[in-house]
Coordinates of C-alpha atoms in Angstrom, one line a residue:
M138 CA 20.5 -298.1 -44.8
G139 CA 24.0 -296.7 -45.3
S140 CA 27.1 -298.7 -46.3
K141 CA 28.8 -301.0 -43.7
T142 CA 32.3 -302.4 -44.0
F143 CA 33.4 -305.7 -42.5
F144 CA 36.9 -307.1 -42.4
C145 CA 36.8 -310.8 -43.3
V146 CA 39.3 -313.6 -43.8
D147 CA 38.2 -316.6 -45.9
A148 CA 39.5 -320.1 -45.4
H149 CA 38.1 -323.6 -45.5
T150 CA 38.1 -326.8 -43.4
C151 CA 38.3 -330.0 -45.5
G152 CA 36.7 -328.1 -48.4
N153 CA 33.9 -326.4 -46.5
P154 CA 34.1 -322.6 -46.3
V155 CA 34.8 -320.5 -43.2
R156 CA 34.5 -316.7 -43.4
L157 CA 35.8 -315.1 -40.2
V158 CA 34.5 -311.6 -39.5
A159 CA 37.5 -310.1 -37.7
G160 CA 36.2 -306.5 -37.8
G161 CA 32.9 -304.7 -38.1
G162 CA 30.7 -307.1 -36.0
P163 CA 28.0 -305.5 -34.0
L164 CA 28.1 -304.9 -30.3
L165 CA 25.7 -307.3 -28.7
N166 CA 23.9 -307.4 -25.4
G167 CA 23.9 -310.4 -23.1
A168 CA 25.6 -312.1 -20.2
N169 CA 26.8 -315.0 -22.4
M170 CA 27.0 -316.0 -26.0
S171 CA 23.6 -317.7 -26.0
E172 CA 22.0 -314.4 -25.0
K173 CA 24.1 -312.5 -27.5
R174 CA 23.0 -314.9 -30.2
Q175 CA 19.4 -314.0 -29.5
H176 CA 20.2 -310.3 -29.8
F177 CA 22.0 -310.9 -33.1
L178 CA 19.1 -312.8 -34.5
K179 CA 16.6 -310.1 -33.5
E180 CA 18.5 -307.0 -34.7
Y181 CA 21.4 -308.0 -36.9
D182 CA 20.5 -311.0 -39.0
W183 CA 20.9 -308.8 -42.0
I184 CA 24.7 -309.1 -41.5
R185 CA 24.5 -312.9 -41.7
T186 CA 22.4 -312.8 -44.9
G187 CA 24.6 -310.1 -46.4
L188 CA 27.8 -312.0 -45.8
M189 CA 26.7 -315.5 -46.3
F190 CA 24.3 -315.3 -49.3
E191 CA 25.0 -314.2 -52.9
P192 CA 26.5 -312.0 -54.2
R193 CA 29.1 -312.0 -51.4
G194 CA 28.6 -315.6 -50.4
H195 CA 26.9 -318.7 -51.7
D196 CA 24.7 -321.7 -50.7
M197 CA 27.4 -323.4 -48.7
M198 CA 28.9 -320.3 -47.0
S199 CA 29.6 -320.5 -43.3
G200 CA 31.4 -318.1 -41.0
S201 CA 32.0 -316.7 -37.6
I202 CA 32.4 -313.4 -35.7
L203 CA 35.0 -312.9 -32.9
Y204 CA 34.1 -311.3 -29.6
P205 CA 35.9 -310.8 -26.3
P206 CA 35.2 -313.6 -23.8
H207 CA 32.8 -313.0 -20.8
D208 CA 35.0 -315.0 -18.4
P209 CA 38.5 -313.6 -18.1
E210 CA 39.8 -317.2 -17.8
N211 CA 38.8 -317.8 -21.5
D212 CA 40.5 -316.6 -24.6
V213 CA 37.7 -315.7 -27.1
A214 CA 34.0 -315.8 -27.8
V215 CA 32.6 -316.8 -31.2
L216 CA 29.3 -316.3 -32.9
F217 CA 28.7 -318.8 -35.7
I218 CA 26.8 -317.6 -38.8
E219 CA 25.9 -319.5 -42.0
T220 CA 23.2 -319.9 -44.6
S221 CA 21.2 -322.0 -42.2
G222 CA 21.1 -319.4 -39.5
C223 CA 23.1 -318.3 -36.4
L224 CA 24.2 -321.6 -35.0
P225 CA 24.7 -322.6 -31.3
M226 CA 28.0 -324.3 -32.3
C227 CA 29.9 -325.2 -35.5
G228 CA 32.8 -327.8 -35.5
H229 CA 34.3 -327.2 -38.9
G230 CA 33.8 -323.5 -38.3
T231 CA 35.7 -323.7 -35.0
I232 CA 38.6 -325.5 -36.8
G233 CA 38.7 -322.8 -39.5
T234 CA 38.2 -319.9 -37.1
I235 CA 41.0 -320.9 -34.7
T236 CA 43.3 -321.6 -37.6
I237 CA 42.7 -318.1 -39.1
A238 CA 42.7 -316.3 -35.7
I239 CA 46.0 -317.9 -34.6
E240 CA 47.8 -317.5 -37.9
E241 CA 46.7 -313.9 -38.3
G242 CA 47.3 -312.9 -34.7
L243 CA 43.7 -312.1 -34.0
I244 CA 43.7 -313.8 -30.6
Q245 CA 46.5 -314.3 -28.1
P246 CA 45.8 -317.4 -26.1
K247 CA 46.9 -317.3 -22.4
V248 CA 48.5 -320.7 -22.8
P249 CA 50.2 -321.3 -26.2
G250 CA 48.6 -324.3 -28.0
I251 CA 45.3 -324.0 -26.0
V252 CA 42.2 -321.9 -26.7
R253 CA 39.2 -321.7 -24.3
M254 CA 36.4 -320.6 -26.6
E255 CA 32.9 -319.5 -25.6
A256 CA 30.2 -320.5 -28.0
P257 CA 26.4 -320.0 -27.7
A258 CA 26.2 -323.8 -26.9
G259 CA 28.8 -323.5 -24.2
L260 CA 32.5 -323.6 -23.5
V261 CA 34.7 -325.5 -26.0
L262 CA 38.3 -326.4 -25.1
I263 CA 40.7 -326.4 -28.1
E264 CA 44.2 -327.6 -28.7
Y265 CA 46.2 -326.6 -31.8
K266 CA 49.6 -327.3 -33.1
Q267 CA 51.5 -324.5 -34.8
V268 CA 54.8 -324.9 -36.7
E269 CA 56.7 -321.9 -38.1
G270 CA 53.5 -319.7 -38.0
K271 CA 51.2 -322.3 -39.6
V272 CA 48.5 -324.1 -37.7
H273 CA 48.8 -327.8 -38.7
S274 CA 46.0 -329.3 -36.6
V275 CA 43.1 -328.3 -34.4
K276 CA 41.4 -330.6 -31.8
L277 CA 38.4 -329.5 -29.9
R278 CA 36.5 -330.9 -26.9
N279 CA 33.0 -330.2 -27.9
V280 CA 30.0 -329.4 -25.7
P281 CA 28.2 -332.5 -24.3
A282 CA 26.4 -334.5 -27.1
Y283 CA 23.6 -336.9 -26.6
L284 CA 21.0 -339.1 -28.3
A285 CA 17.7 -337.2 -28.1
S286 CA 15.3 -339.6 -29.8
E287 CA 15.5 -342.9 -31.7
N288 CA 13.4 -344.9 -34.1
L289 CA 11.3 -342.0 -35.3
E290 CA 9.6 -342.2 -38.7
I291 CA 9.0 -339.8 -41.5
E292 CA 7.7 -340.0 -45.1
C293 CA 10.3 -339.2 -47.7
P294 CA 9.5 -338.5 -51.4
D295 CA 10.6 -341.3 -53.7
L296 CA 12.0 -343.4 -50.8
G297 CA 9.0 -343.9 -48.7
V298 CA 8.9 -344.2 -44.9
L299 CA 12.3 -343.7 -43.2
T300 CA 13.3 -344.5 -39.7
F301 CA 15.8 -342.1 -38.1
D302 CA 17.3 -341.0 -34.8
V303 CA 17.9 -337.4 -33.6
A304 CA 21.1 -336.6 -31.8
Y305 CA 22.6 -333.3 -30.5
G306 CA 26.2 -332.4 -31.0
G307 CA 25.9 -328.6 -30.8
N308 CA 23.0 -328.6 -33.2
F309 CA 20.2 -331.2 -33.6
Y310 CA 20.7 -333.8 -36.4
A311 CA 18.3 -336.2 -37.9
I312 CA 20.4 -339.2 -38.6
V313 CA 19.3 -341.6 -41.4
D314 CA 21.2 -344.9 -41.3
P315 CA 21.0 -347.5 -44.1
Q316 CA 17.7 -349.4 -44.1
E317 CA 15.2 -351.0 -46.4
N318 CA 14.1 -347.8 -48.1
F319 CA 17.6 -346.2 -48.0
P320 CA 20.5 -348.5 -48.8
G321 CA 23.1 -345.8 -48.1
L322 CA 24.3 -342.4 -49.3
E323 CA 26.7 -344.0 -51.8
H324 CA 23.7 -344.9 -54.0
Y325 CA 22.6 -341.3 -54.5
T326 CA 23.7 -337.9 -55.8
A327 CA 24.1 -334.8 -53.7
A328 CA 21.3 -333.3 -55.6
Q329 CA 18.9 -336.1 -54.6
L330 CA 19.9 -335.9 -50.9
I331 CA 19.4 -332.1 -50.9
T332 CA 15.9 -332.4 -52.5
W333 CA 14.8 -335.1 -50.0
S334 CA 16.4 -333.3 -47.0
Q335 CA 14.5 -330.1 -47.7
V336 CA 11.3 -332.0 -47.5
I337 CA 11.9 -334.3 -44.5
R338 CA 13.5 -331.6 -42.3
K339 CA 10.4 -329.6 -42.7
R340 CA 8.2 -332.6 -41.9
I341 CA 10.3 -333.6 -39.0
N342 CA 10.0 -330.2 -37.3
E343 CA 6.3 -330.2 -37.9
K344 CA 5.8 -333.6 -36.4
Y345 CA 8.4 -333.7 -33.6
T346 CA 9.9 -331.2 -31.0
F347 CA 13.5 -331.1 -30.0
V348 CA 14.6 -328.7 -27.2
H349 CA 17.9 -328.6 -25.4
P350 CA 17.2 -329.2 -21.7
Q351 CA 19.6 -326.5 -20.5
D352 CA 18.9 -323.8 -23.2
A353 CA 15.4 -323.6 -24.7
T354 CA 16.7 -321.3 -27.4
I355 CA 18.5 -324.3 -28.9
N356 CA 15.7 -326.1 -30.6
G357 CA 14.5 -327.7 -33.8
C358 CA 16.2 -330.1 -36.2
S359 CA 18.5 -328.0 -38.3
H360 CA 20.6 -330.6 -40.1
V361 CA 20.0 -334.0 -41.8
L362 CA 22.8 -336.6 -41.7
W363 CA 22.7 -339.3 -44.2
S364 CA 25.1 -342.2 -43.6
G365 CA 26.6 -344.9 -45.7
K366 CA 29.6 -347.0 -46.6
P367 CA 33.0 -345.2 -46.4
I368 CA 35.2 -344.7 -49.4
D369 CA 38.3 -345.7 -47.4
P370 CA 37.8 -349.2 -45.8
S371 CA 39.9 -348.0 -42.8
S372 CA 37.3 -345.3 -42.0
S373 CA 34.5 -345.9 -39.5
G374 CA 31.7 -344.3 -41.5
R375 CA 30.7 -341.7 -44.1
N376 CA 28.1 -339.0 -44.0
A377 CA 26.4 -336.4 -46.2
V378 CA 25.2 -333.6 -43.9
F379 CA 22.5 -331.3 -45.3
Y380 CA 22.3 -327.7 -44.0
G381 CA 20.8 -324.4 -45.1
E382 CA 18.5 -324.9 -48.1
K383 CA 20.9 -326.2 -50.7
A384 CA 24.1 -327.4 -49.1
I385 CA 25.9 -330.7 -48.4
D386 CA 28.8 -330.3 -46.1
R387 CA 32.2 -330.9 -47.8
S388 CA 33.8 -331.5 -44.4
P389 CA 32.7 -334.4 -42.2
C390 CA 30.9 -331.8 -40.1
G391 CA 32.2 -331.3 -36.6
T392 CA 28.9 -331.1 -34.6
G393 CA 27.5 -333.8 -36.8
T394 CA 30.4 -336.0 -35.9
S395 CA 29.8 -335.4 -32.2
A396 CA 26.1 -336.2 -32.7
R397 CA 26.9 -339.3 -34.6
M398 CA 29.3 -340.5 -31.9
A399 CA 26.7 -339.8 -29.2
Q400 CA 24.2 -341.9 -31.2
L401 CA 26.5 -344.8 -31.7
H402 CA 27.8 -344.7 -28.1
A403 CA 24.3 -344.7 -26.7
K404 CA 23.5 -347.8 -28.9
G405 CA 26.6 -349.6 -27.8
K406 CA 28.3 -349.4 -31.2
L407 CA 31.1 -347.1 -30.2
K408 CA 33.3 -347.5 -27.1
A409 CA 34.7 -344.6 -25.1
G410 CA 38.3 -343.9 -26.2
E411 CA 37.8 -345.6 -29.5
D412 CA 38.8 -343.6 -32.6
F413 CA 35.9 -342.8 -34.9
I414 CA 37.2 -341.9 -38.4
H415 CA 34.3 -340.0 -40.1
E416 CA 34.3 -339.3 -43.9
S417 CA 32.4 -336.5 -45.6
F418 CA 30.5 -336.9 -48.9
I419 CA 33.7 -336.0 -50.8
G420 CA 35.9 -338.3 -48.6
S421 CA 37.6 -335.7 -46.3
K422 CA 38.1 -337.0 -42.8
F423 CA 37.7 -336.0 -39.1
T424 CA 38.8 -338.3 -36.3
G425 CA 36.7 -338.2 -33.2
R426 CA 36.5 -339.9 -29.8
V427 CA 34.0 -340.3 -26.9
E428 CA 36.3 -339.1 -24.1
A429 CA 34.0 -338.7 -21.1
Q430 CA 30.4 -339.0 -20.0
A431 CA 28.4 -335.9 -18.9
K432 CA 24.9 -335.4 -17.6
V433 CA 22.7 -333.0 -19.7

Protein backbone atom coordinates (compact mmCIF):
# COMPACT_ATOMS: atom_id res chain seq x y z
CA MET A 1 0.00 0.00 0.00
CA GLY A 2 1.29 3.46 -0.88
CA SER A 3 1.58 6.31 1.58
CA LYS A 4 -1.53 8.22 2.62
CA THR A 5 -1.62 11.66 4.22
CA PHE A 6 -4.25 12.86 6.69
CA PHE A 7 -4.69 16.38 8.06
CA CYS A 8 -5.45 16.07 11.77
CA VAL A 9 -6.00 18.48 14.65
CA ASP A 10 -5.51 17.11 18.18
CA ALA A 11 -7.34 18.34 21.26
CA HIS A 12 -8.86 16.91 24.41
CA THR A 13 -12.15 17.03 26.32
CA CYS A 14 -11.64 16.99 30.10
CA GLY A 15 -8.37 15.16 29.54
CA ASN A 16 -9.58 12.56 27.04
CA PRO A 17 -8.09 12.89 23.54
CA VAL A 18 -9.90 13.93 20.37
CA ARG A 19 -8.10 13.69 17.03
CA LEU A 20 -10.16 15.37 14.34
CA VAL A 21 -9.41 14.20 10.80
CA ALA A 22 -10.11 17.35 8.83
CA GLY A 23 -8.64 16.13 5.54
CA GLY A 24 -7.86 12.81 3.87
CA GLY A 25 -10.92 10.88 5.00
CA PRO A 26 -12.29 8.37 2.47
CA LEU A 27 -15.37 8.86 0.34
CA LEU A 28 -18.06 6.61 1.76
CA ASN A 29 -21.20 5.12 0.25
CA GLY A 30 -24.52 5.31 2.04
CA ALA A 31 -27.72 7.29 2.42
CA ASN A 32 -26.91 8.21 6.03
CA MET A 33 -24.03 8.03 8.50
CA SER A 34 -25.11 4.62 9.79
CA GLU A 35 -24.69 3.15 6.30
CA LYS A 36 -21.43 5.03 5.79
CA ARG A 37 -20.17 3.65 9.10
CA GLN A 38 -20.68 0.13 7.74
CA HIS A 39 -18.81 0.99 4.53
CA PHE A 40 -15.94 2.41 6.60
CA LEU A 41 -15.77 -0.69 8.81
CA LYS A 42 -15.73 -2.96 5.75
CA GLU A 43 -13.09 -1.20 3.65
CA TYR A 44 -11.32 1.52 5.61
CA ASP A 45 -10.83 0.32 9.16
CA TRP A 46 -7.08 0.47 8.50
CA ILE A 47 -7.41 4.25 8.72
CA ARG A 48 -8.83 3.96 12.22
CA THR A 49 -6.16 1.56 13.42
CA GLY A 50 -3.41 3.61 11.76
CA LEU A 51 -4.49 6.88 13.36
CA MET A 52 -5.66 5.60 16.75
CA PHE A 53 -3.05 3.00 17.72
CA GLU A 54 0.70 3.35 18.23
CA PRO A 55 2.93 4.74 16.88
CA ARG A 56 0.60 7.59 15.84
CA GLY A 57 -1.87 7.07 18.67
CA HIS A 58 -2.15 5.21 21.96
CA ASP A 59 -4.51 3.06 24.05
CA MET A 60 -6.84 5.97 24.88
CA MET A 61 -6.91 7.67 21.47
CA SER A 62 -10.28 8.77 20.16
CA GLY A 63 -11.13 10.77 17.06
CA SER A 64 -13.55 11.79 14.35
CA ILE A 65 -13.79 12.41 10.61
CA LEU A 66 -15.82 15.28 9.13
CA TYR A 67 -18.24 14.75 6.23
CA PRO A 68 -20.83 16.90 4.45
CA PRO A 69 -24.35 16.43 5.85
CA HIS A 70 -26.93 14.39 3.94
CA ASP A 71 -29.78 16.72 4.86
CA PRO A 72 -29.17 20.30 3.66
CA GLU A 73 -30.84 21.54 6.86
CA ASN A 74 -27.93 20.13 8.87
CA ASP A 75 -24.43 21.55 9.26
CA VAL A 76 -22.06 18.59 9.37
CA ALA A 77 -21.84 14.81 9.52
CA VAL A 78 -19.30 13.06 11.75
CA LEU A 79 -17.86 9.55 11.89
CA PHE A 80 -16.38 8.62 15.27
CA ILE A 81 -13.27 6.45 15.45
CA GLU A 82 -11.30 5.24 18.46
CA THR A 83 -9.32 2.28 19.73
CA SER A 84 -12.58 0.48 20.53
CA GLY A 85 -13.91 0.74 16.98
CA CYS A 86 -16.03 2.99 14.80
CA LEU A 87 -18.66 4.23 17.24
CA PRO A 88 -22.32 5.09 16.56
CA MET A 89 -21.91 8.15 18.80
CA CYS A 90 -19.31 9.76 21.07
CA GLY A 91 -20.12 12.54 23.55
CA HIS A 92 -16.68 13.73 24.59
CA GLY A 93 -15.70 13.35 20.92
CA THR A 94 -18.57 15.61 19.88
CA ILE A 95 -17.51 18.31 22.35
CA GLY A 96 -13.92 18.18 21.13
CA THR A 97 -14.85 17.92 17.45
CA ILE A 98 -17.19 20.91 17.54
CA THR A 99 -14.66 22.98 19.50
CA ILE A 100 -11.92 22.27 16.96
CA ALA A 101 -14.18 22.66 13.93
CA ILE A 102 -15.58 26.02 15.03
CA GLU A 103 -12.26 27.50 16.18
CA GLU A 104 -10.44 26.34 13.04
CA GLY A 105 -13.23 27.39 10.68
CA LEU A 106 -13.78 23.85 9.41
CA ILE A 107 -17.56 24.18 9.53
CA GLN A 108 -19.79 27.22 9.07
CA PRO A 109 -23.06 26.72 10.98
CA LYS A 110 -26.17 28.13 9.35
CA VAL A 111 -27.13 29.64 12.70
CA PRO A 112 -24.23 30.93 14.81
CA GLY A 113 -24.05 29.11 18.13
CA ILE A 114 -25.98 26.08 16.88
CA VAL A 115 -24.74 22.97 15.04
CA ARG A 116 -26.98 20.25 13.66
CA MET A 117 -24.73 17.18 13.50
CA GLU A 118 -25.47 13.88 11.80
CA ALA A 119 -23.93 10.88 13.59
CA PRO A 120 -24.34 7.17 12.83
CA ALA A 121 -26.65 6.96 15.86
CA GLY A 122 -28.82 9.84 14.63
CA LEU A 123 -29.19 13.60 14.66
CA VAL A 124 -27.50 15.48 17.52
CA LEU A 125 -28.38 19.11 18.22
CA ILE A 126 -25.51 21.18 19.63
CA GLU A 127 -25.22 24.62 21.19
CA TYR A 128 -21.86 26.29 21.69
CA LYS A 129 -20.63 29.58 23.15
CA GLN A 130 -17.76 31.35 21.43
CA VAL A 131 -15.95 34.42 22.77
CA GLU A 132 -13.21 36.15 20.78
CA GLY A 133 -12.67 33.10 18.59
CA LYS A 134 -12.51 30.59 21.45
CA VAL A 135 -15.25 28.06 22.17
CA HIS A 136 -15.95 28.22 25.90
CA SER A 137 -18.68 25.60 26.20
CA VAL A 138 -20.50 22.96 24.17
CA LYS A 139 -23.92 21.51 25.02
CA LEU A 140 -25.46 18.65 23.07
CA ARG A 141 -28.90 17.09 22.97
CA ASN A 142 -27.96 13.48 22.46
CA VAL A 143 -29.84 10.75 20.63
CA PRO A 144 -32.57 9.07 22.75
CA ALA A 145 -31.13 7.00 25.59
CA TYR A 146 -32.84 4.14 27.40
CA LEU A 147 -32.42 1.40 29.98
CA ALA A 148 -32.11 -1.81 27.96
CA SER A 149 -31.83 -4.48 30.70
CA GLU A 150 -31.53 -4.53 34.47
CA ASN A 151 -30.43 -6.86 37.25
CA LEU A 152 -28.27 -9.04 35.03
CA GLU A 153 -25.45 -11.11 36.53
CA ILE A 154 -21.90 -11.94 35.48
CA GLU A 155 -18.93 -13.62 37.15
CA CYS A 156 -15.97 -11.28 37.64
CA PRO A 157 -12.43 -12.39 38.55
CA ASP A 158 -11.45 -11.56 42.15
CA LEU A 159 -14.82 -9.92 42.90
CA GLY A 160 -17.26 -12.77 42.26
CA VAL A 161 -20.79 -12.42 40.88
CA LEU A 162 -21.74 -8.86 39.95
CA THR A 163 -25.22 -7.50 39.26
CA PHE A 164 -25.38 -4.88 36.51
CA ASP A 165 -27.72 -2.97 34.22
CA VAL A 166 -27.24 -2.21 30.54
CA ALA A 167 -28.27 1.18 29.19
CA TYR A 168 -27.91 2.85 25.81
CA GLY A 169 -26.74 6.42 25.35
CA GLY A 170 -25.31 6.19 21.83
CA ASN A 171 -23.41 3.01 22.75
CA PHE A 172 -24.40 0.15 25.06
CA TYR A 173 -22.97 0.35 28.60
CA ALA A 174 -22.79 -2.29 31.29
CA ILE A 175 -23.31 -0.24 34.47
CA VAL A 176 -21.92 -1.69 37.70
CA ASP A 177 -23.23 0.10 40.78
CA PRO A 178 -21.84 -0.38 44.31
CA GLN A 179 -22.98 -3.70 45.79
CA GLU A 180 -21.82 -6.47 48.12
CA ASN A 181 -18.98 -7.64 45.85
CA PHE A 182 -18.12 -4.16 44.56
CA PRO A 183 -18.17 -1.38 47.19
CA GLY A 184 -17.41 1.36 44.63
CA LEU A 185 -14.76 2.42 42.14
CA GLU A 186 -12.96 4.54 44.74
CA HIS A 187 -11.64 1.34 46.34
CA TYR A 188 -9.78 0.20 43.22
CA THR A 189 -7.06 1.29 40.82
CA ALA A 190 -7.56 1.99 37.13
CA ALA A 191 -5.41 -1.06 36.36
CA GLN A 192 -7.72 -3.33 38.36
CA LEU A 193 -10.84 -1.95 36.68
CA ILE A 194 -9.27 -2.38 33.24
CA THR A 195 -8.31 -6.01 33.95
CA TRP A 196 -11.79 -6.90 35.19
CA SER A 197 -13.52 -4.97 32.40
CA GLN A 198 -11.66 -6.90 29.72
CA VAL A 199 -13.01 -10.14 31.13
CA ILE A 200 -16.58 -9.21 32.01
CA ARG A 201 -17.27 -7.35 28.75
CA LYS A 202 -16.36 -10.50 26.83
CA ARG A 203 -18.49 -12.65 29.13
CA ILE A 204 -21.42 -10.22 28.94
CA ASN A 205 -21.44 -10.29 25.14
CA GLU A 206 -21.20 -14.08 25.14
CA LYS A 207 -24.12 -14.43 27.57
CA TYR A 208 -26.44 -11.57 26.56
CA THR A 209 -27.54 -9.84 23.36
CA PHE A 210 -28.13 -6.11 22.98
CA VAL A 211 -29.46 -4.64 19.72
CA HIS A 212 -30.84 -1.17 19.08
CA PRO A 213 -34.50 -1.53 18.00
CA GLN A 214 -34.14 1.03 15.20
CA ASP A 215 -30.69 0.09 13.88
CA ALA A 216 -29.48 -3.51 14.12
CA THR A 217 -25.93 -2.44 13.23
CA ILE A 218 -25.74 -0.88 16.71
CA ASN A 219 -25.29 -3.92 18.89
CA GLY A 220 -23.21 -5.44 21.66
CA CYS A 221 -21.92 -4.02 24.93
CA SER A 222 -18.88 -1.90 24.04
CA HIS A 223 -18.26 -0.07 27.34
CA VAL A 224 -18.25 -0.88 31.06
CA LEU A 225 -19.20 1.89 33.50
CA TRP A 226 -18.11 1.38 37.10
CA SER A 227 -19.73 3.82 39.54
CA GLY A 228 -18.89 5.06 42.99
CA LYS A 229 -18.69 7.93 45.44
CA PRO A 230 -17.84 11.34 43.91
CA ILE A 231 -14.73 13.26 44.87
CA ASP A 232 -16.70 16.52 45.13
CA PRO A 233 -19.65 16.13 47.55
CA SER A 234 -21.71 18.47 45.35
CA SER A 235 -21.47 16.06 42.40
CA SER A 236 -24.20 13.53 41.68
CA GLY A 237 -21.93 10.58 41.00
CA ARG A 238 -18.61 9.35 39.67
CA ASN A 239 -17.69 6.79 37.05
CA ALA A 240 -14.80 4.96 35.49
CA VAL A 241 -15.69 4.07 31.90
CA PHE A 242 -13.70 1.30 30.24
CA TYR A 243 -13.37 1.27 26.45
CA GLY A 244 -11.10 -0.26 23.85
CA GLU A 245 -8.80 -2.82 25.42
CA LYS A 246 -6.77 -0.79 27.92
CA ALA A 247 -8.48 2.57 28.47
CA ILE A 248 -10.34 4.31 31.28
CA ASP A 249 -11.99 7.51 30.07
CA ARG A 250 -10.47 10.63 31.61
CA SER A 251 -13.64 12.56 30.77
CA PRO A 252 -16.96 11.67 32.44
CA CYS A 253 -17.94 10.12 29.05
CA GLY A 254 -20.77 11.78 27.16
CA THR A 255 -22.70 8.77 25.88
CA GLY A 256 -21.97 7.06 29.20
CA THR A 257 -23.49 10.01 31.05
CA SER A 258 -26.58 9.75 28.82
CA ALA A 259 -26.82 6.02 29.50
CA ARG A 260 -26.36 6.59 33.23
CA MET A 261 -29.10 9.23 33.32
CA ALA A 262 -31.45 6.96 31.36
CA GLN A 263 -30.82 4.17 33.87
CA LEU A 264 -31.38 6.41 36.90
CA HIS A 265 -34.46 8.06 35.39
CA ALA A 266 -36.02 4.68 34.57
CA LYS A 267 -35.45 3.60 38.18
CA GLY A 268 -37.00 6.79 39.58
CA LYS A 269 -33.67 8.09 40.90
CA LEU A 270 -33.32 11.11 38.60
CA LYS A 271 -36.11 13.53 37.76
CA ALA A 272 -36.58 15.22 34.40
CA GLY A 273 -34.99 18.66 34.42
CA GLU A 274 -32.74 17.87 37.38
CA ASP A 275 -29.03 18.58 36.94
CA PHE A 276 -26.85 15.47 37.04
CA ILE A 277 -23.22 16.35 37.75
CA HIS A 278 -21.10 13.41 36.63
CA GLU A 279 -17.45 12.99 37.60
CA SER A 280 -14.84 10.96 35.76
CA PHE A 281 -12.22 8.74 37.36
CA ILE A 282 -9.90 11.76 37.57
CA GLY A 283 -12.61 14.13 38.82
CA SER A 284 -13.43 16.09 35.64
CA LYS A 285 -17.13 16.92 35.29
CA PHE A 286 -20.02 16.96 32.83
CA THR A 287 -23.47 18.32 33.71
CA GLY A 288 -26.39 16.47 32.16
CA ARG A 289 -30.19 16.60 32.30
CA VAL A 290 -33.10 14.46 31.23
CA GLU A 291 -34.93 17.05 29.15
CA ALA A 292 -37.64 15.07 27.38
CA GLN A 293 -39.03 11.59 26.89
CA ALA A 294 -38.93 9.79 23.56
CA LYS A 295 -40.13 6.43 22.27
CA VAL A 296 -37.44 4.11 20.89
